[in-house]
Coordinates of C-alpha atoms and ligand atoms in Angstrom, one line a residue:
M1 CA -3.9 9.9 -14.9
P2 CA -5.6 6.6 -13.7
L3 CA -5.5 5.8 -10.1
Q4 CA -4.0 2.6 -8.6
H5 CA -3.7 1.2 -5.2
L6 CA -1.3 -1.0 -3.4
A7 CA -0.3 -2.7 -0.1
Y8 CA 2.9 -3.8 1.3
I9 CA 4.2 -5.3 4.6
S10 CA 7.7 -4.4 5.8
V11 CA 9.8 -5.0 8.6
A12 CA 10.7 -1.9 10.9
A13 CA 14.3 -1.4 11.7
P14 CA 15.5 -2.3 15.1
G15 CA 14.9 0.4 17.7
I16 CA 12.2 2.2 15.6
G17 CA 9.9 4.0 17.9
Q18 CA 7.0 6.4 18.4
A19 CA 9.3 9.3 17.7
D20 CA 10.3 7.9 14.3
I21 CA 7.0 6.9 13.4
E22 CA 5.9 10.7 14.0
R23 CA 8.6 11.8 11.6
I24 CA 7.4 9.3 9.1
L25 CA 3.8 10.7 9.4
E26 CA 4.9 13.9 9.1
Q27 CA 7.1 13.4 6.0
S28 CA 4.2 11.4 4.4
R29 CA 1.5 13.8 5.0
R30 CA 3.3 16.8 3.5
N31 CA 4.6 14.7 0.4
N32 CA 1.4 12.8 -0.2
A33 CA -0.9 15.7 -0.2
S34 CA 1.2 17.7 -2.8
R35 CA 1.3 14.2 -5.0
D36 CA -2.3 13.4 -4.8
I37 CA -1.5 10.1 -2.7
S38 CA -3.8 9.0 -0.1
G39 CA -3.6 6.0 2.3
H40 CA -3.0 4.6 5.8
L41 CA -0.3 3.2 7.9
Q42 CA -0.5 0.5 10.5
C43 CA 2.3 -1.1 12.6
H44 CA 2.1 -4.4 14.7
G45 CA 4.7 -6.0 16.6
G46 CA 7.5 -4.6 14.5
L47 CA 5.9 -5.0 11.0
F48 CA 4.5 -2.0 8.9
F49 CA 1.3 -2.6 7.0
Q50 CA 0.6 0.3 4.5
I51 CA -1.9 1.0 1.8
L52 CA -1.2 3.6 -0.8
E53 CA -3.6 5.1 -3.5
G54 CA -2.8 7.6 -6.2
P55 CA -1.5 8.1 -9.8
G56 CA 0.7 5.2 -11.0
T57 CA 3.9 7.5 -11.5
A58 CA 3.4 9.2 -8.1
L59 CA 3.2 5.7 -6.5
D60 CA 6.3 4.4 -8.8
E61 CA 8.3 7.3 -7.2
L62 CA 7.3 6.8 -3.7
L63 CA 7.9 3.0 -3.9
A64 CA 11.5 3.9 -4.9
R65 CA 12.0 6.2 -2.0
L66 CA 10.5 3.7 0.4
G67 CA 12.9 1.0 -1.0
N68 CA 15.7 3.0 0.1
D69 CA 14.5 3.9 3.5
P70 CA 16.6 2.4 6.2
R71 CA 13.8 2.7 8.7
H72 CA 12.2 -0.6 7.3
A73 CA 13.4 -3.5 5.3
D74 CA 12.2 -6.5 3.2
M75 CA 9.3 -4.7 1.6
R76 CA 6.7 -7.3 0.4
L77 CA 4.2 -6.0 -2.1
L78 CA 0.8 -7.7 -1.4
F79 CA -1.2 -6.3 -4.4
R80 CA -1.3 -3.4 -7.1
E81 CA -4.0 -2.8 -9.2
P82 CA -6.2 0.0 -10.9
L83 CA -8.6 1.7 -8.5
Q84 CA -11.9 3.3 -9.3
R85 CA -12.6 5.0 -5.9
R86 CA -10.1 5.8 -3.1
Q87 CA -10.9 4.1 0.1
F88 CA -8.7 6.5 2.1
A89 CA -9.6 9.7 0.3
D90 CA -9.6 11.8 3.5
W91 CA -6.1 10.7 4.5
S92 CA -3.0 11.9 3.0
M93 CA -1.7 9.4 5.5
G94 CA -4.1 7.9 8.1
Y95 CA -2.4 6.1 11.0
G96 CA -3.1 3.2 13.4
P97 CA -3.7 1.0 15.0
C98 CA -0.1 0.8 16.2
V99 CA 0.1 -2.2 18.5
A100 CA 2.9 -3.4 20.7
G101 CA 2.7 -6.3 23.4
D102 CA 0.7 -9.4 23.3
A103 CA -1.9 -7.8 20.8
G104 CA 0.6 -6.6 18.7
T105 CA 2.4 -10.1 18.6
H106 CA -0.9 -11.7 17.5
A107 CA -1.7 -9.1 14.9
A108 CA 1.9 -9.5 13.6
E109 CA 1.4 -13.2 13.3
R110 CA -1.6 -12.6 11.0
L111 CA 0.5 -10.2 8.9
R112 CA 3.3 -12.5 8.7
R113 CA 1.1 -15.4 7.3
L114 CA -0.2 -12.9 4.7
R115 CA 3.2 -11.6 3.8
D116 CA 4.5 -15.3 3.3
T117 CA 1.8 -15.7 0.6
A118 CA 2.6 -12.6 -1.2
P119 CA 1.3 -11.3 -3.7
C120 CA -1.8 -12.6 -2.0
G121 CA -4.6 -10.7 -3.9
T122 CA -6.4 -7.4 -3.1
Q123 CA -9.4 -8.5 -1.4
R124 CA -7.5 -10.7 1.4
A125 CA -5.1 -7.8 2.0
L126 CA -7.8 -5.3 2.3
N127 CA -10.0 -7.4 4.6
L128 CA -7.0 -8.0 6.9
F129 CA -6.3 -4.4 7.0
L130 CA -10.0 -3.2 7.5
S131 CA -10.5 -5.9 10.2
L132 CA -7.3 -4.8 12.3
M133 CA -8.7 -1.3 12.0
T134 CA -12.1 -2.3 13.2
E135 CA -10.6 -4.6 16.0
A136 CA -8.7 -1.5 17.4
D137 CA -12.0 0.3 17.5
A138 CA -13.9 -2.3 19.3
Ligands
LIG201 C1 6.9 2.6 6.7 C2 7.1 3.9 6.1 C3 6.2 4.5 5.3 C4 6.3 5.5 4.6 N1 5.2 6.1 4.0 C5 5.7 7.3 3.3 C6 4.5 8.0 2.7 O1 3.4 7.5 2.4 N2 4.8 9.1 1.8 C7 6.1 9.5 1.8 O2 6.3 10.7 1.1 N3 7.1 9.1 2.5 C8 6.8 7.9 3.1 N4 7.9 7.4 3.9 C9 9.1 8.1 4.0 C10 10.1 7.8 2.7 O3 10.5 6.7 2.8 C11 11.1 9.0 2.5 O4 11.9 9.0 3.7 C12 10.5 10.4 2.4 O5 9.4 10.4 1.6 C13 11.4 11.3 2.0 O6 10.8 12.6 2.0 P1 11.4 14.2 2.2 O7 12.9 13.9 1.4 O8 10.5 15.1 1.7 O9 11.8 14.1 3.7 C14 7.6 6.2 4.7 C15 8.7 5.7 5.4 C16 8.4 4.4 6.1 C17 9.5 3.9 6.8

């Protein structure tokens, strides 16, 4: 089954906290490992930013579940396209950064700008995703 990857940005439901995120990660890791899905989740100032990689049918099924999940809303797909080689192969679901406060607000502004232009193109979305990861490491 050919691989695809996609990214979306969504708005976390009011009151979503660390315990909810832990639960999301636990569900994601369990399900994704058994469905050959890999990926990474970030959150910034109340926005989720997720990259998913895997067989197209598994991604379709996951998108349907995500679309019905009340823990977030207003999912905006940034790109979806065929993938040669996974970027997050080591992760059934990697996590972070997850930033609140001023830094989170600043990153969320960047996400909002990207989201407003969705579908924004693969490279632009990946560049922002990777640069937010790198900035958090710095
Ligand atoms: C931001 C966000 C990201 C999620 N990512 C995944 C994911 O990668 N894989 C997954 O199986 N579920 C993910 N979920 C949870 C699904 O929406 C759904 O609740 C879950 O797959 C149900 O699985 P279960 O019935 O096995 O508990 C995510 C939910 C949210 C809010």
